[in-house]
């Protein structure tokens, strides 16, 4: 495992100028409407510089809608996420965060907030940025889960029904969720902006004063994509329930998932490393459930106490899995 080395001094080569040519994209109310969304992987050749998210701090409510919603905080693995841009400041690609959640009796679910498209700018001179994204959380089994007793039985059901191509054994077959800026408007454009979510009311363990700059993202979790057969839709609904039990309802429909991204200083991009970065991280979590750059933190409440899942909830979802297996085998 590599030792994480933060950058404290920006790399040479910054020119700027993108904002000067596009004055409507100002600092206070950035309007990125004149830009087209770029596929997140198609413009890597344009990237010259990057800012690494060394401290991706996520927060959500574990008991949404209750009198005490039990807000949880968790730092995902360091340096999985990055924003990449050219020397003038135009943003061309964002590497998305990933995490794993363990379900007793089944194994580990991987979750990735996949960026489907992005556009925007970075201004190093003011330690500022504005990026719009379209994102979809994806959930799939790690290889160990595929080899568990329940995993094998579930896979066999898909194979017997000629649905092996739908079993979420890898990212390309993942269960997908929709996300919105607000569900009332059904706006799918998610914004990365300056400032902090819950600024002034954050637990001390989520604040990283050693960071070069910071920004925040806030999304409302939408519905599961139910574009498959009844069997697959039934299975995906049960698996999402299992994931949300294990993660404290992180991706519960209607929940707000927010994260503060704490950057180190800008550095020069190695394009080959950029292209391989997410795959290297994903292979690491698949093999040994750890990050190449060190682990994240356990989910915690604001007082620092660790979030623990009630065993009864795990038993409930395992019972649902058993019923599904009995029904379809």
PDB file of C-alpha atoms in Angstrom:
ATOM      1  CA  UNK A   1       0.000   0.000   0.000  1.00  0.00           C
ATOM      2  CA  UNK A   2       1.339   3.408  -0.989  1.00  0.00           C
ATOM      3  CA  UNK A   3       1.893   6.103   1.582  1.00  0.00           C
ATOM      4  CA  UNK A   4      -0.267   9.099   0.812  1.00  0.00           C
ATOM      5  CA  UNK A   5       1.795  12.234   0.181  1.00  0.00           C
ATOM      6  CA  UNK A   6      -0.208  15.482   0.101  1.00  0.00           C
ATOM      7  CA  UNK A   7       0.873  18.366  -2.103  1.00  0.00           C
ATOM      8  CA  UNK A   8       1.106  21.693  -0.297  1.00  0.00           C
ATOM      9  CA  UNK A   9       2.537  23.831  -3.138  1.00  0.00           C
ATOM     10  CA  UNK A  10       0.788  24.078  -6.548  1.00  0.00           C
ATOM     11  CA  UNK A  11       2.754  22.663  -9.465  1.00  0.00           C
ATOM     12  CA  UNK A  12       4.118  25.101 -12.043  1.00  0.00           C
ATOM     13  CA  UNK A  13       2.344  25.602 -15.359  1.00  0.00           C
ATOM     14  CA  UNK A  14      -0.945  27.228 -14.363  1.00  0.00           C
ATOM     15  CA  UNK A  15      -2.046  29.847 -16.936  1.00  0.00           C
ATOM     16  CA  UNK A  16      -5.732  30.497 -16.261  1.00  0.00           C
ATOM     17  CA  UNK A  17      -7.875  32.546 -18.617  1.00  0.00           C
ATOM     18  CA  UNK A  18     -10.900  30.304 -19.100  1.00  0.00           C
ATOM     19  CA  UNK A  19     -13.089  32.412 -16.820  1.00  0.00           C
ATOM     20  CA  UNK A  20     -11.952  35.660 -18.436  1.00  0.00           C
ATOM     21  CA  UNK A  21     -13.214  34.346 -21.777  1.00  0.00           C
ATOM     22  CA  UNK A  22     -16.474  33.185 -20.170  1.00  0.00           C
ATOM     23  CA  UNK A  23     -17.523  35.994 -17.769  1.00  0.00           C
ATOM     24  CA  UNK A  24     -21.047  34.577 -17.285  1.00  0.00           C
ATOM     25  CA  UNK A  25     -19.451  31.748 -15.294  1.00  0.00           C
ATOM     26  CA  UNK A  26     -18.744  34.026 -12.356  1.00  0.00           C
ATOM     27  CA  UNK A  27     -17.792  33.042  -8.821  1.00  0.00           C
ATOM     28  CA  UNK A  28     -20.989  33.940  -7.007  1.00  0.00           C
ATOM     29  CA  UNK A  29     -23.635  32.355  -9.275  1.00  0.00           C
ATOM     30  CA  UNK A  30     -21.846  30.208 -11.876  1.00  0.00           C
ATOM     31  CA  UNK A  31     -23.926  29.643 -15.002  1.00  0.00           C
ATOM     32  CA  UNK A  32     -22.476  26.714 -16.946  1.00  0.00           C
ATOM     33  CA  UNK A  33     -25.348  26.499 -19.434  1.00  0.00           C
ATOM     34  CA  UNK A  34     -23.190  27.451 -22.424  1.00  0.00           C
ATOM     35  CA  UNK A  35     -20.937  24.408 -21.885  1.00  0.00           C
ATOM     36  CA  UNK A  36     -21.716  20.926 -23.162  1.00  0.00           C
ATOM     37  CA  UNK A  37     -21.435  17.918 -20.907  1.00  0.00           C
ATOM     38  CA  UNK A  38     -18.342  15.842 -21.661  1.00  0.00           C
ATOM     39  CA  UNK A  39     -18.305  12.093 -21.345  1.00  0.00           C
ATOM     40  CA  UNK A  40     -16.102  11.601 -18.324  1.00  0.00           C
ATOM     41  CA  UNK A  41     -13.542   9.440 -20.161  1.00  0.00           C
ATOM     42  CA  UNK A  42     -13.481  10.897 -23.676  1.00  0.00           C
ATOM     43  CA  UNK A  43     -11.452  14.080 -23.043  1.00  0.00           C
ATOM     44  CA  UNK A  44      -8.628  12.738 -20.904  1.00  0.00           C
ATOM     45  CA  UNK A  45      -6.130  13.938 -23.510  1.00  0.00           C
ATOM     46  CA  UNK A  46      -7.062  17.528 -22.559  1.00  0.00           C
ATOM     47  CA  UNK A  47      -6.188  17.126 -18.873  1.00  0.00           C
ATOM     48  CA  UNK A  48      -2.972  18.798 -17.745  1.00  0.00           C
ATOM     49  CA  UNK A  49      -3.570  19.409 -14.051  1.00  0.00           C
ATOM     50  CA  UNK A  50      -5.470  17.821 -11.188  1.00  0.00           C
ATOM     51  CA  UNK A  51      -6.615  18.351  -7.631  1.00  0.00           C
ATOM     52  CA  UNK A  52      -6.794  15.175  -5.569  1.00  0.00           C
ATOM     53  CA  UNK A  53      -9.540  14.669  -3.013  1.00  0.00           C
ATOM     54  CA  UNK A  54      -7.437  13.390  -0.140  1.00  0.00           C
ATOM     55  CA  UNK A  55     -10.281  13.635   2.361  1.00  0.00           C
ATOM     56  CA  UNK A  56     -13.734  12.790   0.905  1.00  0.00           C
ATOM     57  CA  UNK A  57     -16.092  13.309   3.856  1.00  0.00           C
ATOM     58  CA  UNK A  58     -19.611  11.946   3.318  1.00  0.00           C
ATOM     59  CA  UNK A  59     -22.701  12.517   5.454  1.00  0.00           C
ATOM     60  CA  UNK A  60     -26.312  11.277   5.422  1.00  0.00           C
ATOM     61  CA  UNK A  61     -29.224  10.542   7.747  1.00  0.00           C
ATOM     62  CA  UNK A  62     -29.510   6.936   8.923  1.00  0.00           C
ATOM     63  CA  UNK A  63     -33.100   7.410  10.118  1.00  0.00           C
ATOM     64  CA  UNK A  64     -34.550   9.895   7.689  1.00  0.00           C
ATOM     65  CA  UNK A  65     -37.901  11.374   8.677  1.00  0.00           C
ATOM     66  CA  UNK A  66     -37.636  10.493  12.356  1.00  0.00           C
ATOM     67  CA  UNK A  67     -37.462  13.003  15.207  1.00  0.00           C
ATOM     68  CA  UNK A  68     -33.752  12.233  15.599  1.00  0.00           C
ATOM     69  CA  UNK A  69     -32.547  11.250  12.094  1.00  0.00           C
ATOM     70  CA  UNK A  70     -29.147  10.083  13.425  1.00  0.00           C
ATOM     71  CA  UNK A  71     -26.855  11.844  10.944  1.00  0.00           C
ATOM     72  CA  UNK A  72     -23.803   9.778  10.085  1.00  0.00           C
ATOM     73  CA  UNK A  73     -20.346  10.854   8.859  1.00  0.00           C
ATOM     74  CA  UNK A  74     -17.804   8.747   7.001  1.00  0.00           C
ATOM     75  CA  UNK A  75     -14.614   9.495   5.104  1.00  0.00           C
ATOM     76  CA  UNK A  76     -14.295   7.335   2.008  1.00  0.00           C
ATOM     77  CA  UNK A  77     -10.877   6.119   0.898  1.00  0.00           C
ATOM     78  CA  UNK A  78      -8.363   8.939   0.259  1.00  0.00           C
ATOM     79  CA  UNK A  79      -7.327   9.982  -3.252  1.00  0.00           C
ATOM     80  CA  UNK A  80      -9.936   7.942  -5.093  1.00  0.00           C
ATOM     81  CA  UNK A  81     -11.627  11.132  -6.368  1.00  0.00           C
ATOM     82  CA  UNK A  82      -9.985  13.859  -8.461  1.00  0.00           C
ATOM     83  CA  UNK A  83     -10.895  16.770 -10.689  1.00  0.00           C
ATOM     84  CA  UNK A  84      -8.845  17.116 -13.895  1.00  0.00           C
ATOM     85  CA  UNK A  85      -8.543  20.265 -16.004  1.00  0.00           C
ATOM     86  CA  UNK A  86      -6.332  22.039 -18.545  1.00  0.00           C
ATOM     87  CA  UNK A  87      -3.895  24.891 -17.918  1.00  0.00           C
ATOM     88  CA  UNK A  88      -6.571  27.519 -18.623  1.00  0.00           C
ATOM     89  CA  UNK A  89      -8.933  26.046 -16.023  1.00  0.00           C
ATOM     90  CA  UNK A  90     -11.574  24.178 -18.049  1.00  0.00           C
ATOM     91  CA  UNK A  91     -12.625  20.943 -16.331  1.00  0.00           C
ATOM     92  CA  UNK A  92     -12.592  17.783 -18.459  1.00  0.00           C
ATOM     93  CA  UNK A  93     -12.940  14.794 -16.165  1.00  0.00           C
ATOM     94  CA  UNK A  94     -13.718  13.754 -12.595  1.00  0.00           C
ATOM     95  CA  UNK A  95     -12.774  10.450 -10.989  1.00  0.00           C
ATOM     96  CA  UNK A  96     -15.612   9.260  -8.777  1.00  0.00           C
ATOM     97  CA  UNK A  97     -15.621   7.856  -5.233  1.00  0.00           C
ATOM     98  CA  UNK A  98     -16.029   4.190  -4.296  1.00  0.00           C
ATOM     99  CA  UNK A  99     -16.672   2.337  -1.075  1.00  0.00           C
ATOM    100  CA  UNK A 100     -17.485  -1.152   0.189  1.00  0.00           C
ATOM    101  CA  UNK A 101     -20.205  -2.327   2.582  1.00  0.00           C
ATOM    102  CA  UNK A 102     -20.137  -5.787   4.174  1.00  0.00           C
ATOM    103  CA  UNK A 103     -23.320  -7.831   4.628  1.00  0.00           C
ATOM    104  CA  UNK A 104     -22.934 -10.862   6.935  1.00  0.00           C
ATOM    105  CA  UNK A 105     -23.719 -14.117   5.131  1.00  0.00           C
ATOM    106  CA  UNK A 106     -23.491 -12.492   1.691  1.00  0.00           C
ATOM    107  CA  UNK A 107     -20.231 -10.543   1.470  1.00  0.00           C
ATOM    108  CA  UNK A 108     -19.168  -7.093   0.314  1.00  0.00           C
ATOM    109  CA  UNK A 109     -21.149  -4.748  -1.892  1.00  0.00           C
ATOM    110  CA  UNK A 110     -19.133  -2.164  -3.815  1.00  0.00           C
ATOM    111  CA  UNK A 111     -20.722   1.234  -4.382  1.00  0.00           C
ATOM    112  CA  UNK A 112     -19.460   3.831  -6.845  1.00  0.00           C
ATOM    113  CA  UNK A 113     -20.853   7.289  -7.544  1.00  0.00           C
ATOM    114  CA  UNK A 114     -20.291   7.072 -11.296  1.00  0.00           C
ATOM    115  CA  UNK A 115     -19.942  10.337 -13.188  1.00  0.00           C
ATOM    116  CA  UNK A 116     -21.788  10.033 -16.511  1.00  0.00           C
ATOM    117  CA  UNK A 117     -20.906  13.540 -17.686  1.00  0.00           C
ATOM    118  CA  UNK A 118     -19.307  16.739 -16.424  1.00  0.00           C
ATOM    119  CA  UNK A 119     -18.495  20.347 -17.366  1.00  0.00           C
ATOM    120  CA  UNK A 120     -17.082  23.353 -15.568  1.00  0.00           C
ATOM    121  CA  UNK A 121     -13.990  25.232 -14.478  1.00  0.00           C
ATOM    122  CA  UNK A 122     -11.270  25.483 -11.865  1.00  0.00           C
ATOM    123  CA  UNK A 123      -9.503  28.713 -10.904  1.00  0.00           C
ATOM    124  CA  UNK A 124      -6.315  28.043  -8.956  1.00  0.00           C
ATOM    125  CA  UNK A 125      -5.690  31.759  -8.381  1.00  0.00           C
ATOM    126  CA  UNK A 126      -8.791  31.968  -6.181  1.00  0.00           C
ATOM    127  CA  UNK A 127      -8.874  28.353  -4.977  1.00  0.00           C
ATOM    128  CA  UNK A 128     -12.319  28.158  -6.534  1.00  0.00           C
ATOM    129  CA  UNK A 129     -14.264  25.879  -8.871  1.00  0.00           C
ATOM    130  CA  UNK A 130     -17.682  25.192 -10.355  1.00  0.00           C
ATOM    131  CA  UNK A 131     -18.453  21.830 -11.962  1.00  0.00           C
ATOM    132  CA  UNK A 132     -21.797  20.369 -13.038  1.00  0.00           C
ATOM    133  CA  UNK A 133     -22.155  16.592 -13.162  1.00  0.00           C
ATOM    134  CA  UNK A 134     -24.605  13.838 -13.980  1.00  0.00           C
ATOM    135  CA  UNK A 135     -24.019  10.983 -11.549  1.00  0.00           C
ATOM    136  CA  UNK A 136     -25.509   7.536 -10.928  1.00  0.00           C
ATOM    137  CA  UNK A 137     -24.656   5.395  -7.895  1.00  0.00           C
ATOM    138  CA  UNK A 138     -23.871   1.815  -8.889  1.00  0.00           C
ATOM    139  CA  UNK A 139     -23.846  -1.217  -6.591  1.00  0.00           C
ATOM    140  CA  UNK A 140     -22.346  -4.634  -7.331  1.00  0.00           C
ATOM    141  CA  UNK A 141     -20.932  -7.684  -5.552  1.00  0.00           C
ATOM    142  CA  UNK A 142     -17.240  -8.098  -4.852  1.00  0.00           C
ATOM    143  CA  UNK A 143     -15.782 -11.478  -5.962  1.00  0.00           C
ATOM    144  CA  UNK A 144     -15.879 -12.826  -2.395  1.00  0.00           C
ATOM    145  CA  UNK A 145     -19.642 -12.230  -2.258  1.00  0.00           C
ATOM    146  CA  UNK A 146     -20.060 -14.149  -5.512  1.00  0.00           C
ATOM    147  CA  UNK A 147     -18.419 -17.142  -3.818  1.00  0.00           C
ATOM    148  CA  UNK A 148     -20.498 -17.027  -0.628  1.00  0.00           C
ATOM    149  CA  UNK A 149     -23.205 -19.646  -0.058  1.00  0.00           C
ATOM    150  CA  UNK A 150     -26.014 -17.184  -0.747  1.00  0.00           C
ATOM    151  CA  UNK A 151     -24.108 -15.601  -3.592  1.00  0.00           C
ATOM    152  CA  UNK A 152     -23.753 -18.922  -5.402  1.00  0.00           C
ATOM    153  CA  UNK A 153     -27.426 -19.729  -4.982  1.00  0.00           C
ATOM    154  CA  UNK A 154     -28.503 -16.322  -6.216  1.00  0.00           C
ATOM    155  CA  UNK A 155     -26.197 -16.545  -9.221  1.00  0.00           C
ATOM    156  CA  UNK A 156     -27.573 -20.004 -10.069  1.00  0.00           C
ATOM    157  CA  UNK A 157     -31.112 -18.572 -10.141  1.00  0.00           C
ATOM    158  CA  UNK A 158     -30.021 -16.017 -12.730  1.00  0.00           C
ATOM    159  CA  UNK A 159     -28.233 -18.672 -14.786  1.00  0.00           C
ATOM    160  CA  UNK A 160     -31.245 -21.022 -14.723  1.00  0.00           C
ATOM    161  CA  UNK A 161     -33.399 -18.183 -16.030  1.00  0.00           C
ATOM    162  CA  UNK A 162     -30.865 -17.157 -18.709  1.00  0.00           C
ATOM    163  CA  UNK A 163     -30.295 -13.877 -16.876  1.00  0.00           C
ATOM    164  CA  UNK A 164     -26.618 -14.258 -16.023  1.00  0.00           C
ATOM    165  CA  UNK A 165     -25.892 -11.022 -17.889  1.00  0.00           C
ATOM    166  CA  UNK A 166     -28.017  -9.173 -15.295  1.00  0.00           C
ATOM    167  CA  UNK A 167     -26.400 -10.536 -12.124  1.00  0.00           C
ATOM    168  CA  UNK A 168     -24.447  -7.657 -10.478  1.00  0.00           C
ATOM    169  CA  UNK A 169     -21.145  -9.531 -10.226  1.00  0.00           C
ATOM    170  CA  UNK A 170     -19.176  -6.606 -11.696  1.00  0.00           C
ATOM    171  CA  UNK A 171     -19.545  -2.909 -12.369  1.00  0.00           C
ATOM    172  CA  UNK A 172     -20.827  -3.351 -15.940  1.00  0.00           C
ATOM    173  CA  UNK A 173     -23.796  -5.292 -14.533  1.00  0.00           C
ATOM    174  CA  UNK A 174     -24.338  -3.081 -11.477  1.00  0.00           C
ATOM    175  CA  UNK A 175     -27.633  -2.107  -9.901  1.00  0.00           C
ATOM    176  CA  UNK A 176     -28.107   1.579 -10.758  1.00  0.00           C
ATOM    177  CA  UNK A 177     -29.887   4.409  -8.976  1.00  0.00           C
ATOM    178  CA  UNK A 178     -31.024   7.775 -10.225  1.00  0.00           C
ATOM    179  CA  UNK A 179     -29.958  10.985  -8.491  1.00  0.00           C
ATOM    180  CA  UNK A 180     -31.418  14.480  -8.495  1.00  0.00           C
ATOM    181  CA  UNK A 181     -30.506  17.939  -7.343  1.00  0.00           C
ATOM    182  CA  UNK A 182     -34.121  18.081  -6.173  1.00  0.00           C
ATOM    183  CA  UNK A 183     -36.751  15.406  -6.750  1.00  0.00           C
ATOM    184  CA  UNK A 184     -39.479  18.050  -7.001  1.00  0.00           C
ATOM    185  CA  UNK A 185     -37.882  19.448 -10.135  1.00  0.00           C
ATOM    186  CA  UNK A 186     -36.341  16.160 -11.306  1.00  0.00           C
ATOM    187  CA  UNK A 187     -33.145  18.039 -12.057  1.00  0.00           C
ATOM    188  CA  UNK A 188     -30.415  15.502 -12.784  1.00  0.00           C
ATOM    189  CA  UNK A 189     -27.586  18.061 -12.932  1.00  0.00           C
ATOM    190  CA  UNK A 190     -25.574  17.816  -9.705  1.00  0.00           C
ATOM    191  CA  UNK A 191     -23.327  20.706  -8.688  1.00  0.00           C
ATOM    192  CA  UNK A 192     -19.819  20.722  -7.201  1.00  0.00           C
ATOM    193  CA  UNK A 193     -19.314  24.163  -5.668  1.00  0.00           C
ATOM    194  CA  UNK A 194     -17.138  26.117  -3.237  1.00  0.00           C
ATOM    195  CA  UNK A 195     -17.906  25.978   0.457  1.00  0.00           C
ATOM    196  CA  UNK A 196     -18.850  23.187   2.848  1.00  0.00           C
ATOM    197  CA  UNK A 197     -22.079  21.311   3.434  1.00  0.00           C
ATOM    198  CA  UNK A 198     -23.202  22.053   7.027  1.00  0.00           C
ATOM    199  CA  UNK A 199     -20.442  24.654   7.309  1.00  0.00           C
ATOM    200  CA  UNK A 200     -20.114  25.815  10.904  1.00  0.00           C
ATOM    201  CA  UNK A 201     -21.864  22.717  12.242  1.00  0.00           C
ATOM    202  CA  UNK A 202     -19.479  19.909  11.290  1.00  0.00           C
ATOM    203  CA  UNK A 203     -17.872  17.474  13.745  1.00  0.00           C
ATOM    204  CA  UNK A 204     -14.163  18.266  14.245  1.00  0.00           C
ATOM    205  CA  UNK A 205     -13.098  14.874  12.879  1.00  0.00           C
ATOM    206  CA  UNK A 206     -14.511  15.794   9.450  1.00  0.00           C
ATOM    207  CA  UNK A 207     -12.524  19.033   9.119  1.00  0.00           C
ATOM    208  CA  UNK A 208      -9.094  19.018   7.448  1.00  0.00           C
ATOM    209  CA  UNK A 209      -7.314  22.324   7.918  1.00  0.00           C
ATOM    210  CA  UNK A 210      -4.257  20.924   6.165  1.00  0.00           C
ATOM    211  CA  UNK A 211      -6.196  20.837   2.885  1.00  0.00           C
ATOM    212  CA  UNK A 212      -5.317  23.319   0.120  1.00  0.00           C
ATOM    213  CA  UNK A 213      -8.996  24.006  -0.682  1.00  0.00           C
ATOM    214  CA  UNK A 214     -12.425  22.434  -0.392  1.00  0.00           C
ATOM    215  CA  UNK A 215     -15.829  22.175  -2.071  1.00  0.00           C
ATOM    216  CA  UNK A 216     -19.071  20.251  -1.642  1.00  0.00           C
ATOM    217  CA  UNK A 217     -21.645  18.119  -3.457  1.00  0.00           C
ATOM    218  CA  UNK A 218     -25.233  17.384  -2.444  1.00  0.00           C
ATOM    219  CA  UNK A 219     -27.559  14.876  -4.149  1.00  0.00           C
ATOM    220  CA  UNK A 220     -30.985  13.458  -3.439  1.00  0.00           C
ATOM    221  CA  UNK A 221     -31.157   9.709  -3.969  1.00  0.00           C
ATOM    222  CA  UNK A 222     -33.788   8.651  -6.459  1.00  0.00           C
ATOM    223  CA  UNK A 223     -35.390   5.398  -7.500  1.00  0.00           C
ATOM    224  CA  UNK A 224     -33.712   2.168  -8.611  1.00  0.00           C
ATOM    225  CA  UNK A 225     -33.548   1.621 -12.349  1.00  0.00           C
ATOM    226  CA  UNK A 226     -36.191  -1.101 -12.786  1.00  0.00           C
ATOM    227  CA  UNK A 227     -35.722  -1.756 -16.479  1.00  0.00           C
ATOM    228  CA  UNK A 228     -35.365  -5.537 -16.293  1.00  0.00           C
ATOM    229  CA  UNK A 229     -37.523  -8.630 -15.860  1.00  0.00           C
ATOM    230  CA  UNK A 230     -39.752  -9.033 -12.805  1.00  0.00           C
ATOM    231  CA  UNK A 231     -37.240 -11.479 -11.308  1.00  0.00           C
ATOM    232  CA  UNK A 232     -34.315  -9.069 -11.696  1.00  0.00           C
ATOM    233  CA  UNK A 233     -36.341  -6.130 -10.397  1.00  0.00           C
ATOM    234  CA  UNK A 234     -37.397  -8.159  -7.343  1.00  0.00           C
ATOM    235  CA  UNK A 235     -33.793  -9.199  -6.715  1.00  0.00           C
ATOM    236  CA  UNK A 236     -32.413  -5.680  -7.136  1.00  0.00           C
ATOM    237  CA  UNK A 237     -34.968  -4.285  -4.686  1.00  0.00           C
ATOM    238  CA  UNK A 238     -33.930  -6.847  -2.044  1.00  0.00           C
ATOM    239  CA  UNK A 239     -30.221  -6.165  -2.644  1.00  0.00           C
ATOM    240  CA  UNK A 240     -30.741  -2.419  -2.266  1.00  0.00           C
ATOM    241  CA  UNK A 241     -32.528  -3.053   1.019  1.00  0.00           C
ATOM    242  CA  UNK A 242     -29.559  -5.186   2.147  1.00  0.00           C
ATOM    243  CA  UNK A 243     -27.083  -2.501   1.100  1.00  0.00           C
ATOM    244  CA  UNK A 244     -28.992   0.247   2.895  1.00  0.00           C
ATOM    245  CA  UNK A 245     -29.201  -1.814   6.075  1.00  0.00           C
ATOM    246  CA  UNK A 246     -25.430  -2.358   5.995  1.00  0.00           C
ATOM    247  CA  UNK A 247     -24.640   1.267   5.163  1.00  0.00           C
ATOM    248  CA  UNK A 248     -27.163   2.979   7.405  1.00  0.00           C
ATOM    249  CA  UNK A 249     -29.541   3.971   4.587  1.00  0.00           C
ATOM    250  CA  UNK A 250     -26.838   5.806   2.661  1.00  0.00           C
ATOM    251  CA  UNK A 251     -28.708   5.273  -0.619  1.00  0.00           C
ATOM    252  CA  UNK A 252     -32.274   5.207   0.672  1.00  0.00           C
ATOM    253  CA  UNK A 253     -34.687   6.812  -1.788  1.00  0.00           C
ATOM    254  CA  UNK A 254     -35.331  10.424  -0.793  1.00  0.00           C
ATOM    255  CA  UNK A 255     -32.248  10.652   1.410  1.00  0.00           C
ATOM    256  CA  UNK A 256     -29.754  13.466   0.907  1.00  0.00           C
ATOM    257  CA  UNK A 257     -26.201  12.229   0.408  1.00  0.00           C
ATOM    258  CA  UNK A 258     -23.695  15.065   0.710  1.00  0.00           C
ATOM    259  CA  UNK A 259     -19.938  15.147   0.728  1.00  0.00           C
ATOM    260  CA  UNK A 260     -17.285  17.724   1.409  1.00  0.00           C
ATOM    261  CA  UNK A 261     -14.207  17.238  -0.741  1.00  0.00           C
ATOM    262  CA  UNK A 262     -10.915  18.450   0.721  1.00  0.00           C
ATOM    263  CA  UNK A 263      -8.248  18.924  -1.961  1.00  0.00           C
ATOM    264  CA  UNK A 264      -4.488  18.992  -1.834  1.00  0.00           C
ATOM    265  CA  UNK A 265      -2.605  21.531  -3.972  1.00  0.00           C
ATOM    266  CA  UNK A 266      -2.773  21.208  -7.779  1.00  0.00           C
ATOM    267  CA  UNK A 267      -0.367  18.769  -9.399  1.00  0.00           C
ATOM    268  CA  UNK A 268       0.593  17.662 -12.911  1.00  0.00           C
ATOM    269  CA  UNK A 269      -1.429  14.809 -14.400  1.00  0.00           C
ATOM    270  CA  UNK A 270       0.146  11.571 -15.550  1.00  0.00           C
ATOM    271  CA  UNK A 271      -2.507  10.598 -18.106  1.00  0.00           C
ATOM    272  CA  UNK A 272      -1.726   6.887 -18.048  1.00  0.00           C
ATOM    273  CA  UNK A 273      -1.957   6.865 -14.260  1.00  0.00           C
ATOM    274  CA  UNK A 274      -5.210   8.869 -14.451  1.00  0.00           C
ATOM    275  CA  UNK A 275      -6.799   6.336 -16.814  1.00  0.00           C
ATOM    276  CA  UNK A 276      -5.697   3.402 -14.655  1.00  0.00           C
ATOM    277  CA  UNK A 277      -6.365   4.991 -11.272  1.00  0.00           C
ATOM    278  CA  UNK A 278      -9.982   3.938 -10.750  1.00  0.00           C
ATOM    279  CA  UNK A 279      -9.313   0.419 -12.053  1.00  0.00           C
ATOM    280  CA  UNK A 280      -6.342  -0.028  -9.699  1.00  0.00           C
ATOM    281  CA  UNK A 281      -8.463   1.099  -6.762  1.00  0.00           C
ATOM    282  CA  UNK A 282     -11.379  -1.116  -7.800  1.00  0.00           C
ATOM    283  CA  UNK A 283      -9.166  -4.213  -8.107  1.00  0.00           C
ATOM    284  CA  UNK A 284      -7.753  -3.492  -4.665  1.00  0.00           C
ATOM    285  CA  UNK A 285     -11.155  -3.373  -2.984  1.00  0.00           C
ATOM    286  CA  UNK A 286     -12.275  -6.454  -4.912  1.00  0.00           C
ATOM    287  CA  UNK A 287      -9.258  -8.477  -3.768  1.00  0.00           C
ATOM    288  CA  UNK A 288      -8.681  -7.392  -0.185  1.00  0.00           C
ATOM    289  CA  UNK A 289     -11.285  -4.699   0.595  1.00  0.00           C
ATOM    290  CA  UNK A 290      -8.762  -1.886   1.048  1.00  0.00           C
ATOM    291  CA  UNK A 291      -7.643   1.228  -0.788  1.00  0.00           C
ATOM    292  CA  UNK A 292      -4.236   1.576  -2.483  1.00  0.00           C
ATOM    293  CA  UNK A 293      -3.806   4.885  -0.622  1.00  0.00           C
ATOM    294  CA  UNK A 294      -5.076   3.811   2.778  1.00  0.00           C
ATOM    295  CA  UNK A 295      -8.497   3.051   4.231  1.00  0.00           C
ATOM    296  CA  UNK A 296     -11.346   5.411   4.903  1.00  0.00           C
ATOM    297  CA  UNK A 297     -13.036   5.644   8.285  1.00  0.00           C
ATOM    298  CA  UNK A 298     -15.884   3.758   9.924  1.00  0.00           C
ATOM    299  CA  UNK A 299     -19.220   5.598   9.792  1.00  0.00           C
ATOM    300  CA  UNK A 300     -19.666   7.722  12.918  1.00  0.00           C
ATOM    301  CA  UNK A 301     -22.222   9.987  14.488  1.00  0.00           C
ATOM    302  CA  UNK A 302     -21.404  13.596  15.356  1.00  0.00           C
ATOM    303  CA  UNK A 303     -20.336  12.644  18.884  1.00  0.00           C
ATOM    304  CA  UNK A 304     -17.748  10.252  17.460  1.00  0.00           C
ATOM    305  CA  UNK A 305     -19.594   7.046  18.350  1.00  0.00           C
ATOM    306  CA  UNK A 306     -19.421   4.308  15.707  1.00  0.00           C
ATOM    307  CA  UNK A 307     -22.496   3.400  13.666  1.00  0.00           C
ATOM    308  CA  UNK A 308     -23.460  -0.258  14.154  1.00  0.00           C
ATOM    309  CA  UNK A 309     -26.206  -2.118  12.348  1.00  0.00           C
ATOM    310  CA  UNK A 310     -28.889  -3.798  14.429  1.00  0.00           C
ATOM    311  CA  UNK A 311     -28.495  -7.574  14.061  1.00  0.00           C
ATOM    312  CA  UNK A 312     -32.262  -7.916  13.760  1.00  0.00           C
ATOM    313  CA  UNK A 313     -32.196  -5.890  10.537  1.00  0.00           C
ATOM    314  CA  UNK A 314     -29.560  -8.161   9.015  1.00  0.00           C
ATOM    315  CA  UNK A 315     -31.639 -11.183  10.024  1.00  0.00           C
ATOM    316  CA  UNK A 316     -34.696  -9.614   8.370  1.00  0.00           C
ATOM    317  CA  UNK A 317     -33.012  -9.081   5.009  1.00  0.00           C
ATOM    318  CA  UNK A 318     -31.330 -12.512   5.068  1.00  0.00           C
ATOM    319  CA  UNK A 319     -34.792 -13.977   5.562  1.00  0.00           C
ATOM    320  CA  UNK A 320     -35.975 -12.077   2.471  1.00  0.00           C
ATOM    321  CA  UNK A 321     -33.028 -13.471   0.495  1.00  0.00           C
ATOM    322  CA  UNK A 322     -33.929 -17.004   1.635  1.00  0.00           C
ATOM    323  CA  UNK A 323     -37.541 -16.492   0.516  1.00  0.00           C
ATOM    324  CA  UNK A 324     -36.341 -15.237  -2.874  1.00  0.00           C
ATOM    325  CA  UNK A 325     -34.108 -18.310  -3.297  1.00  0.00           C
ATOM    326  CA  UNK A 326     -36.909 -20.703  -2.276  1.00  0.00           C
ATOM    327  CA  UNK A 327     -39.321 -18.972  -4.653  1.00  0.00           C
ATOM    328  CA  UNK A 328     -37.097 -19.160  -7.731  1.00  0.00           C
ATOM    329  CA  UNK A 329     -35.081 -22.379  -7.320  1.00  0.00           C
TER     330      UNK A 329
END
